[in-house]
Amino acid sequence: MESKILVTGGAGYIGSHTLVKLLEEGYDVLVLDNLSNSKLETLDRVTSITKKKFEFIKGDIRDKNILKEIFKNKSINSVMHFAGLKAVGESENFPIKYYENNVLGSIVLLKEMALAEVKTIVFSSSATVYGQHSNNRYDEKTPTKPINVYGKTKLIIENILRDIKNSDDNWSIGLLRYFNPVGAHSSGFIGENPKEKPNNLLPYVAQVAAGLREKLFIFGDDYPTVDGTGRRDYIHIEDLSSAHVRALDYIQKNKNILFTVNLGTGRSYSVFEMINAFEKVSGKKIPFKVVERRIGDLAEFYADPSKAEKLLDWKANFDIKKMCEDTWRWQKNNII
Ligand code: NAD
Ligand code: UD1
């Protein structure tokens, strides 16, 4: 039987875009998702884009019986682990929910992987693990000191994976620290579709442009940046998903390694720069009001992506125009 990739959280924003790339590259894939923050419709759309079939099981990574079944019957050889909760504010209010879903869920998954001798995994980490530093350009040696519960869950899982690797050299592990993923598939069929009010900038801007929200609230214009607003390293979702396939190839070919890489473009844009770019591609005015700073926000940070570029022979290609164009196409065409 052919071997398969298990994609946890494959119906979500980043998982579904990576699923498209995996299918296009000819991988055989099984998606496990409890649909707590996604819809089945997204997976149908992946099939429409790729014209390829894949298996889907609705289930939770905390359910060891489902995982046992999968590892026993489905010839899994590697795992891409996206499943997790990601809302920073919610994580502060409901820490147990976050530790249980993200940390406990990962432990259950890793235990079943170990029992089944499946020891190859790509994990979705986040630049949030770094916290605040005086230097805005973060490389992978930047000390980790997350300031919110969500970020702490990511760092705990990274450390668990490092300890597993130290105990058993047969594991091959890629830890991918994403900066700010944005955009949508160029087909306009899949994209980010927040169930609640968007926390992140670009989905909020897109909803204002679409007339779903009256105005954008800019969280502070008194930061020590050129225009006073926060600056971030936005990375197009298609660049991010390509990096996952490279990372998987890398750990499948170079067995017994653990690597940690930043995934970003290496440059930052301010809130006003993003608004201007979005207004240009959409032809819509984005009304805004400057309000208080959001607690936990930093003035500026961006990736030093050189390690990922060298190791994975990968580079982020898409600029903010394309990020805004694809977000807008998705926003205009689809609310699913
Ligand atoms: P998302 O919410 O769109 O996707 C996560 C998917 O996991 C959803 O489909 C959800 O239903 C599923 N899921 C959650 N808990 C589960 C569980 N216990 N069992 C099975 N399925 C479960 O989020 P996303 O933006 O696609 O993020 C994917 C991963 O990348 C997450 O781990 C997230 O923390 C991480 N990440 C995201 C960002 C970002 O800005 N989007 C940045 C850094 C890291
Ligand atoms: C947020 C998360 C971070 C996560 C990242 C990517 C917080 C505190 N941090 O970070 O953990 O890794 O998303 O998912 O939630 N902005 C506005 N108005 C808005 C929304 C955002 O002005 O309505 C500003 C922010 O102040 C910031 C920039 O836009 O300067 C980007 O914000 P956002 O998209 O939320 O990303 P991060 O702040 O990097």
mmCIF file of C-alpha atoms in Angstrom, residues 33-336:
data_model
loop_
_atom_site.group_PDB
_atom_site.id
_atom_site.type_symbol
_atom_site.label_atom_id
_atom_site.label_comp_id
_atom_site.label_asym_id
_atom_site.label_seq_id
_atom_site.Cartn_x
_atom_site.Cartn_y
_atom_site.Cartn_z
ATOM 1 C CA ASP A 33 -9.921 17.767 11.558
ATOM 2 C CA ASN A 34 -12.655 18.224 14.165
ATOM 3 C CA LEU A 35 -14.036 21.203 12.175
ATOM 4 C CA SER A 36 -14.049 23.337 15.335
ATOM 5 C CA ASN A 37 -12.796 26.294 13.312
ATOM 6 C CA SER A 38 -13.412 25.243 9.716
ATOM 7 C CA LYS A 39 -16.000 23.874 7.333
ATOM 8 C CA LEU A 40 -16.330 20.727 5.256
ATOM 9 C CA GLU A 41 -17.091 22.962 2.264
ATOM 10 C CA THR A 42 -13.431 24.041 2.258
ATOM 11 C CA LEU A 43 -12.332 20.464 1.605
ATOM 12 C CA ASP A 44 -14.795 20.186 -1.299
ATOM 13 C CA ARG A 45 -13.239 23.306 -2.709
ATOM 14 C CA VAL A 46 -9.757 21.799 -2.402
ATOM 15 C CA THR A 47 -11.034 18.911 -4.525
ATOM 16 C CA SER A 48 -12.422 21.384 -7.087
ATOM 17 C CA ILE A 49 -9.077 23.196 -7.296
ATOM 18 C CA THR A 50 -6.860 20.125 -7.516
ATOM 19 C CA LYS A 51 -9.219 17.575 -9.123
ATOM 20 C CA LYS A 52 -7.534 15.122 -6.779
ATOM 21 C CA LYS A 53 -8.999 12.835 -4.155
ATOM 22 C CA PHE A 54 -7.936 12.567 -0.538
ATOM 23 C CA GLU A 55 -9.357 11.020 2.606
ATOM 24 C CA PHE A 56 -11.029 12.997 5.373
ATOM 25 C CA ILE A 57 -11.815 11.863 8.893
ATOM 26 C CA LYS A 58 -13.765 14.150 11.185
ATOM 27 C CA GLY A 59 -12.123 13.719 14.540
ATOM 28 C CA ASP A 60 -10.072 15.212 17.319
ATOM 29 C CA ILE A 61 -6.322 14.876 17.849
ATOM 30 C CA ARG A 62 -7.076 14.308 21.531
ATOM 31 C CA ASP A 63 -8.943 11.110 20.649
ATOM 32 C CA LYS A 64 -6.303 8.372 20.877
ATOM 33 C CA ASN A 65 -8.664 5.726 19.486
ATOM 34 C CA ILE A 66 -9.129 7.586 16.209
ATOM 35 C CA LEU A 67 -5.370 8.046 15.958
ATOM 36 C CA LYS A 68 -4.734 4.351 16.704
ATOM 37 C CA GLU A 69 -7.140 3.413 13.908
ATOM 38 C CA ILE A 70 -5.471 5.795 11.505
ATOM 39 C CA PHE A 71 -1.927 4.676 12.240
ATOM 40 C CA LYS A 72 -2.956 1.009 12.167
ATOM 41 C CA ASN A 73 -4.884 1.069 8.891
ATOM 42 C CA LYS A 74 -3.754 3.977 6.741
ATOM 43 C CA SER A 75 -0.002 3.483 6.129
ATOM 44 C CA ILE A 76 0.911 6.941 7.383
ATOM 45 C CA ASN A 77 4.622 7.765 7.043
ATOM 46 C CA SER A 78 4.662 11.457 8.043
ATOM 47 C CA VAL A 79 2.497 14.017 9.795
ATOM 48 C CA MET A 80 1.864 17.690 9.141
ATOM 49 C CA HIS A 81 0.452 19.038 12.369
ATOM 50 C CA PHE A 82 -1.679 22.178 11.942
ATOM 51 C CA ALA A 83 -4.509 21.359 14.367
ATOM 52 C CA GLY A 84 -4.679 23.900 17.146
ATOM 53 C CA LEU A 85 -6.439 26.938 18.525
ATOM 54 C CA LYS A 86 -4.870 30.278 17.645
ATOM 55 C CA ALA A 87 -6.742 33.277 19.078
ATOM 56 C CA VAL A 88 -4.393 35.178 21.378
ATOM 57 C CA GLY A 89 -7.093 37.050 23.336
ATOM 58 C CA GLU A 90 -9.140 33.896 23.867
ATOM 59 C CA SER A 91 -6.041 32.024 25.043
ATOM 60 C CA GLU A 92 -5.559 34.583 27.834
ATOM 61 C CA ASN A 93 -9.175 34.174 28.978
ATOM 62 C CA PHE A 94 -9.362 30.393 28.595
ATOM 63 C CA PRO A 95 -5.856 29.056 29.239
ATOM 64 C CA ILE A 96 -6.979 25.523 30.118
ATOM 65 C CA LYS A 97 -8.807 25.241 26.792
ATOM 66 C CA TYR A 98 -5.584 26.210 24.993
ATOM 67 C CA TYR A 99 -3.252 23.979 26.993
ATOM 68 C CA GLU A 100 -5.683 21.098 26.584
ATOM 69 C CA ASN A 101 -6.308 21.481 22.876
ATOM 70 C CA ASN A 102 -2.835 22.476 21.743
ATOM 71 C CA VAL A 103 -0.461 20.860 24.247
ATOM 72 C CA LEU A 104 -2.434 17.806 25.371
ATOM 73 C CA GLY A 105 -3.672 17.265 21.803
ATOM 74 C CA SER A 106 -0.082 17.268 20.533
ATOM 75 C CA ILE A 107 1.016 14.859 23.275
ATOM 76 C CA VAL A 108 -1.747 12.397 22.366
ATOM 77 C CA LEU A 109 -0.763 12.665 18.700
ATOM 78 C CA LEU A 110 2.967 12.248 19.393
ATOM 79 C CA LYS A 111 2.408 9.265 21.672
ATOM 80 C CA GLU A 112 0.385 7.470 18.992
ATOM 81 C CA MET A 113 2.986 8.367 16.373
ATOM 82 C CA ALA A 114 5.729 6.880 18.559
ATOM 83 C CA LEU A 115 3.716 3.712 19.190
ATOM 84 C CA ALA A 116 3.146 3.338 15.444
ATOM 85 C CA GLU A 117 6.807 4.105 14.653
ATOM 86 C CA VAL A 118 5.791 7.125 12.566
ATOM 87 C CA LYS A 119 8.531 9.574 13.466
ATOM 88 C CA THR A 120 8.444 12.315 10.843
ATOM 89 C CA ILE A 121 6.548 15.530 11.626
ATOM 90 C CA VAL A 122 6.270 19.128 10.442
ATOM 91 C CA PHE A 123 4.872 21.355 13.183
ATOM 92 C CA SER A 124 3.110 24.749 12.895
ATOM 93 C CA SER A 125 4.850 27.025 15.350
ATOM 94 C CA SER A 126 4.701 30.797 15.430
ATOM 95 C CA ALA A 127 6.875 33.896 15.622
ATOM 96 C CA THR A 128 4.862 34.590 18.784
ATOM 97 C CA VAL A 129 7.334 32.308 20.602
ATOM 98 C CA TYR A 130 9.949 35.084 20.425
ATOM 99 C CA GLY A 131 8.114 37.805 22.383
ATOM 100 C CA GLN A 132 9.667 41.263 22.566
ATOM 101 C CA HIS A 133 13.305 42.109 21.770
ATOM 102 C CA SER A 134 15.240 45.303 21.150
ATOM 103 C CA ASN A 135 16.279 44.095 17.700
ATOM 104 C CA ASN A 136 13.270 43.925 15.301
ATOM 105 C CA ARG A 137 14.794 41.389 12.922
ATOM 106 C CA TYR A 138 14.339 37.958 14.502
ATOM 107 C CA ASP A 139 16.545 35.049 13.542
ATOM 108 C CA GLU A 140 16.108 31.574 14.984
ATOM 109 C CA LYS A 141 18.693 32.247 17.707
ATOM 110 C CA THR A 142 16.572 35.082 19.122
ATOM 111 C CA PRO A 143 15.634 33.990 22.659
ATOM 112 C CA THR A 144 12.108 32.666 23.100
ATOM 113 C CA LYS A 145 9.937 34.356 25.719
ATOM 114 C CA PRO A 146 6.294 34.326 24.617
ATOM 115 C CA ILE A 147 4.031 36.827 26.341
ATOM 116 C CA ASN A 148 0.677 35.142 25.832
ATOM 117 C CA VAL A 149 -0.816 31.715 26.559
ATOM 118 C CA TYR A 150 -1.141 30.884 22.862
ATOM 119 C CA GLY A 151 2.565 31.531 22.323
ATOM 120 C CA LYS A 152 3.430 29.524 25.418
ATOM 121 C CA THR A 153 1.527 26.493 24.082
ATOM 122 C CA LYS A 154 3.568 26.691 20.864
ATOM 123 C CA LEU A 155 6.862 26.875 22.733
ATOM 124 C CA ILE A 156 5.903 23.977 25.027
ATOM 125 C CA ILE A 157 5.118 21.799 21.989
ATOM 126 C CA GLU A 158 8.420 22.797 20.329
ATOM 127 C CA ASN A 159 10.264 21.808 23.518
ATOM 128 C CA ILE A 160 8.412 18.498 23.788
ATOM 129 C CA LEU A 161 9.465 17.750 20.213
ATOM 130 C CA ARG A 162 13.085 18.632 21.031
ATOM 131 C CA ASP A 163 13.028 16.322 24.059
ATOM 132 C CA ILE A 164 11.538 13.497 21.980
ATOM 133 C CA LYS A 165 14.303 13.973 19.437
ATOM 134 C CA ASN A 166 16.952 13.928 22.192
ATOM 135 C CA SER A 167 15.567 10.654 23.484
ATOM 136 C CA ASP A 168 15.227 8.932 20.105
ATOM 137 C CA ASP A 169 17.323 9.960 17.151
ATOM 138 C CA ASN A 170 14.999 8.268 14.664
ATOM 139 C CA TRP A 171 12.651 11.235 14.698
ATOM 140 C CA SER A 172 12.767 13.810 11.872
ATOM 141 C CA ILE A 173 11.192 17.100 12.888
ATOM 142 C CA GLY A 174 10.619 20.448 11.202
ATOM 143 C CA LEU A 175 9.571 23.342 13.432
ATOM 144 C CA LEU A 176 8.167 26.162 11.284
ATOM 145 C CA ARG A 177 7.756 29.556 12.890
ATOM 146 C CA TYR A 178 5.310 31.566 10.819
ATOM 147 C CA PHE A 179 5.291 35.347 10.820
ATOM 148 C CA ASN A 180 1.997 36.889 9.574
ATOM 149 C CA PRO A 181 0.231 34.634 7.065
ATOM 150 C CA VAL A 182 -2.193 36.510 4.766
ATOM 151 C CA GLY A 183 -3.840 36.180 1.366
ATOM 152 C CA ALA A 184 -5.772 33.388 -0.249
ATOM 153 C CA HIS A 185 -5.490 30.860 -3.062
ATOM 154 C CA SER A 186 -5.340 32.644 -6.422
ATOM 155 C CA SER A 187 -8.494 30.784 -7.543
ATOM 156 C CA GLY A 188 -10.482 32.698 -4.921
ATOM 157 C CA PHE A 189 -11.956 29.330 -3.830
ATOM 158 C CA ILE A 190 -10.260 29.007 -0.448
ATOM 159 C CA GLY A 191 -9.030 31.616 1.997
ATOM 160 C CA GLU A 192 -9.235 32.703 5.601
ATOM 161 C CA ASN A 193 -12.773 32.866 6.887
ATOM 162 C CA PRO A 194 -12.810 33.874 10.547
ATOM 163 C CA LYS A 195 -15.943 32.651 12.319
ATOM 164 C CA GLU A 196 -15.911 35.580 14.731
ATOM 165 C CA LYS A 197 -14.840 39.205 14.334
ATOM 166 C CA PRO A 198 -11.370 39.029 12.753
ATOM 167 C CA ASN A 199 -8.446 39.560 15.157
ATOM 168 C CA ASN A 200 -5.924 40.039 12.402
ATOM 169 C CA LEU A 201 -5.441 43.103 10.267
ATOM 170 C CA LEU A 202 -5.978 41.986 6.680
ATOM 171 C CA PRO A 203 -9.200 39.967 7.163
ATOM 172 C CA TYR A 204 -10.607 42.975 9.034
ATOM 173 C CA VAL A 205 -9.592 45.403 6.275
ATOM 174 C CA ALA A 206 -11.156 43.072 3.685
ATOM 175 C CA GLN A 207 -14.441 42.987 5.597
ATOM 176 C CA VAL A 208 -14.478 46.784 5.774
ATOM 177 C CA ALA A 209 -13.834 46.996 2.015
ATOM 178 C CA ALA A 210 -16.700 44.540 1.447
ATOM 179 C CA GLY A 211 -19.036 46.702 3.511
ATOM 180 C CA LEU A 212 -19.422 44.057 6.237
ATOM 181 C CA ARG A 213 -17.839 46.378 8.819
ATOM 182 C CA GLU A 214 -18.074 50.119 9.069
ATOM 183 C CA LYS A 215 -14.448 50.993 9.748
ATOM 184 C CA LEU A 216 -11.078 49.653 10.768
ATOM 185 C CA PHE A 217 -9.860 50.408 14.284
ATOM 186 C CA ILE A 218 -6.142 51.071 14.163
ATOM 187 C CA PHE A 219 -4.536 49.959 17.412
ATOM 188 C CA GLY A 220 -2.280 52.938 18.072
ATOM 189 C CA ASP A 221 -0.438 55.432 15.868
ATOM 190 C CA ASP A 222 2.155 56.416 18.444
ATOM 191 C CA TYR A 223 4.618 53.560 18.033
ATOM 192 C CA PRO A 224 8.255 54.438 17.330
ATOM 193 C CA THR A 225 7.836 53.599 13.618
ATOM 194 C CA VAL A 226 7.878 55.882 10.570
ATOM 195 C CA ASP A 227 4.090 56.454 10.519
ATOM 196 C CA GLY A 228 3.436 55.470 14.140
ATOM 197 C CA THR A 229 1.558 52.225 13.357
ATOM 198 C CA GLY A 230 2.718 48.662 13.979
ATOM 199 C CA ARG A 231 4.866 46.957 11.370
ATOM 200 C CA ARG A 232 4.724 43.231 10.571
ATOM 201 C CA ASP A 233 6.202 40.696 8.190
ATOM 202 C CA TYR A 234 3.206 39.570 6.113
ATOM 203 C CA ILE A 235 3.734 36.376 4.131
ATOM 204 C CA HIS A 236 1.461 35.140 1.340
ATOM 205 C CA ILE A 237 -0.296 31.876 2.228
ATOM 206 C CA GLU A 238 0.895 30.289 -1.031
ATOM 207 C CA ASP A 239 4.534 31.017 -0.158
ATOM 208 C CA LEU A 240 3.909 29.626 3.318
ATOM 209 C CA SER A 241 2.299 26.444 2.010
ATOM 210 C CA SER A 242 5.131 25.876 -0.496
ATOM 211 C CA ALA A 243 7.578 26.059 2.395
ATOM 212 C CA HIS A 244 5.684 23.229 4.123
ATOM 213 C CA VAL A 245 6.083 20.925 1.157
ATOM 214 C CA ARG A 246 9.798 21.791 1.018
ATOM 215 C CA ALA A 247 10.102 21.116 4.738
ATOM 216 C CA LEU A 248 8.379 17.749 4.373
ATOM 217 C CA ASP A 249 10.645 16.798 1.444
ATOM 218 C CA TYR A 250 13.642 17.836 3.497
ATOM 219 C CA ILE A 251 12.860 15.746 6.565
ATOM 220 C CA GLN A 252 11.835 12.776 4.454
ATOM 221 C CA LYS A 253 15.138 12.912 2.563
ATOM 222 C CA ASN A 254 17.429 13.898 5.424
ATOM 223 C CA LYS A 255 16.352 11.463 8.119
ATOM 224 C CA ASN A 256 17.100 11.982 11.804
ATOM 225 C CA ILE A 257 17.219 15.731 11.985
ATOM 226 C CA LEU A 258 15.418 18.488 13.814
ATOM 227 C CA PHE A 259 15.383 21.978 12.389
ATOM 228 C CA THR A 260 13.698 25.239 13.333
ATOM 229 C CA VAL A 261 13.092 27.924 10.707
ATOM 230 C CA ASN A 262 11.391 31.278 10.400
ATOM 231 C CA LEU A 263 8.918 31.637 7.549
ATOM 232 C CA GLY A 264 8.592 35.265 6.549
ATOM 233 C CA THR A 265 9.651 37.624 3.785
ATOM 234 C CA GLY A 266 12.312 39.535 5.712
ATOM 235 C CA ARG A 267 10.587 42.918 5.508
ATOM 236 C CA SER A 268 7.821 44.684 7.359
ATOM 237 C CA TYR A 269 4.866 46.879 6.396
ATOM 238 C CA SER A 270 2.905 49.303 8.551
ATOM 239 C CA VAL A 271 -0.862 49.316 9.040
ATOM 240 C CA PHE A 272 -1.150 52.415 6.833
ATOM 241 C CA GLU A 273 0.953 50.789 4.100
ATOM 242 C CA MET A 274 -1.353 47.760 4.153
ATOM 243 C CA ILE A 275 -4.463 49.960 4.017
ATOM 244 C CA ASN A 276 -3.066 51.901 1.045
ATOM 245 C CA ALA A 277 -2.172 48.720 -0.822
ATOM 246 C CA PHE A 278 -5.643 47.314 -0.169
ATOM 247 C CA GLU A 279 -7.394 50.498 -1.287
ATOM 248 C CA LYS A 280 -5.435 50.422 -4.547
ATOM 249 C CA VAL A 281 -6.301 46.840 -5.474
ATOM 250 C CA SER A 282 -9.924 46.977 -4.318
ATOM 251 C CA GLY A 283 -10.772 50.501 -5.441
ATOM 252 C CA LYS A 284 -12.534 50.876 -2.064
ATOM 253 C CA LYS A 285 -11.889 53.468 0.606
ATOM 254 C CA ILE A 286 -11.090 51.980 4.015
ATOM 255 C CA PRO A 287 -12.492 54.269 6.718
ATOM 256 C CA PHE A 288 -10.544 54.010 9.959
ATOM 257 C CA LYS A 289 -10.355 55.332 13.484
ATOM 258 C CA VAL A 290 -7.196 55.331 15.579
ATOM 259 C CA VAL A 291 -7.833 53.834 19.011
ATOM 260 C CA GLU A 292 -5.716 52.717 21.997
ATOM 261 C CA ARG A 293 -2.866 50.284 21.498
ATOM 262 C CA ARG A 294 -3.852 46.597 21.774
ATOM 263 C CA ILE A 295 -2.349 44.944 24.843
ATOM 264 C CA GLY A 296 0.539 42.675 23.907
ATOM 265 C CA ASP A 297 1.228 44.333 20.533
ATOM 266 C CA LEU A 298 4.799 45.147 19.555
ATOM 267 C CA ALA A 299 5.899 48.107 17.445
ATOM 268 C CA GLU A 300 7.706 46.075 14.815
ATOM 269 C CA PHE A 301 9.145 42.673 14.105
ATOM 270 C CA TYR A 302 10.064 40.741 11.008
ATOM 271 C CA ALA A 303 11.829 37.544 10.057
ATOM 272 C CA ASP A 304 15.377 36.898 9.147
ATOM 273 C CA PRO A 305 14.294 34.180 6.693
ATOM 274 C CA SER A 306 17.821 33.309 5.478
ATOM 275 C CA LYS A 307 17.998 29.960 7.274
ATOM 276 C CA ALA A 308 14.782 28.672 5.656
ATOM 277 C CA GLU A 309 15.903 30.017 2.287
ATOM 278 C CA LYS A 310 19.191 28.132 2.458
ATOM 279 C CA LEU A 311 18.033 24.942 4.124
ATOM 280 C CA LEU A 312 14.826 24.442 2.152
ATOM 281 C CA ASP A 313 15.910 26.155 -1.070
ATOM 282 C CA TRP A 314 12.787 28.275 -0.735
ATOM 283 C CA LYS A 315 11.999 31.972 -0.831
ATOM 284 C CA ALA A 316 8.827 33.978 -0.324
ATOM 285 C CA ASN A 317 7.984 35.415 -3.758
ATOM 286 C CA PHE A 318 4.699 37.272 -3.457
ATOM 287 C CA ASP A 319 4.478 40.989 -2.650
ATOM 288 C CA ILE A 320 1.816 42.940 -0.743
ATOM 289 C CA LYS A 321 -0.033 43.790 -3.951
ATOM 290 C CA LYS A 322 -0.600 40.088 -4.613
ATOM 291 C CA MET A 323 -1.424 39.515 -0.921
ATOM 292 C CA CYS A 324 -4.136 42.189 -1.096
ATOM 293 C CA GLU A 325 -5.412 41.128 -4.559
ATOM 294 C CA ASP A 326 -5.888 37.521 -3.489
ATOM 295 C CA THR A 327 -7.470 38.495 -0.162
ATOM 296 C CA TRP A 328 -9.881 40.780 -1.991
ATOM 297 C CA ARG A 329 -10.803 38.195 -4.645
ATOM 298 C CA TRP A 330 -11.558 35.692 -1.873
ATOM 299 C CA GLN A 331 -13.490 38.231 0.196
ATOM 300 C CA LYS A 332 -15.614 39.384 -2.742
ATOM 301 C CA ASN A 333 -16.489 35.905 -3.943
ATOM 302 C CA ASN A 334 -16.821 33.826 -0.858
ATOM 303 C CA ILE A 335 -18.355 33.838 2.507
ATOM 304 C CA ILE A 336 -18.742 30.165 3.385
#
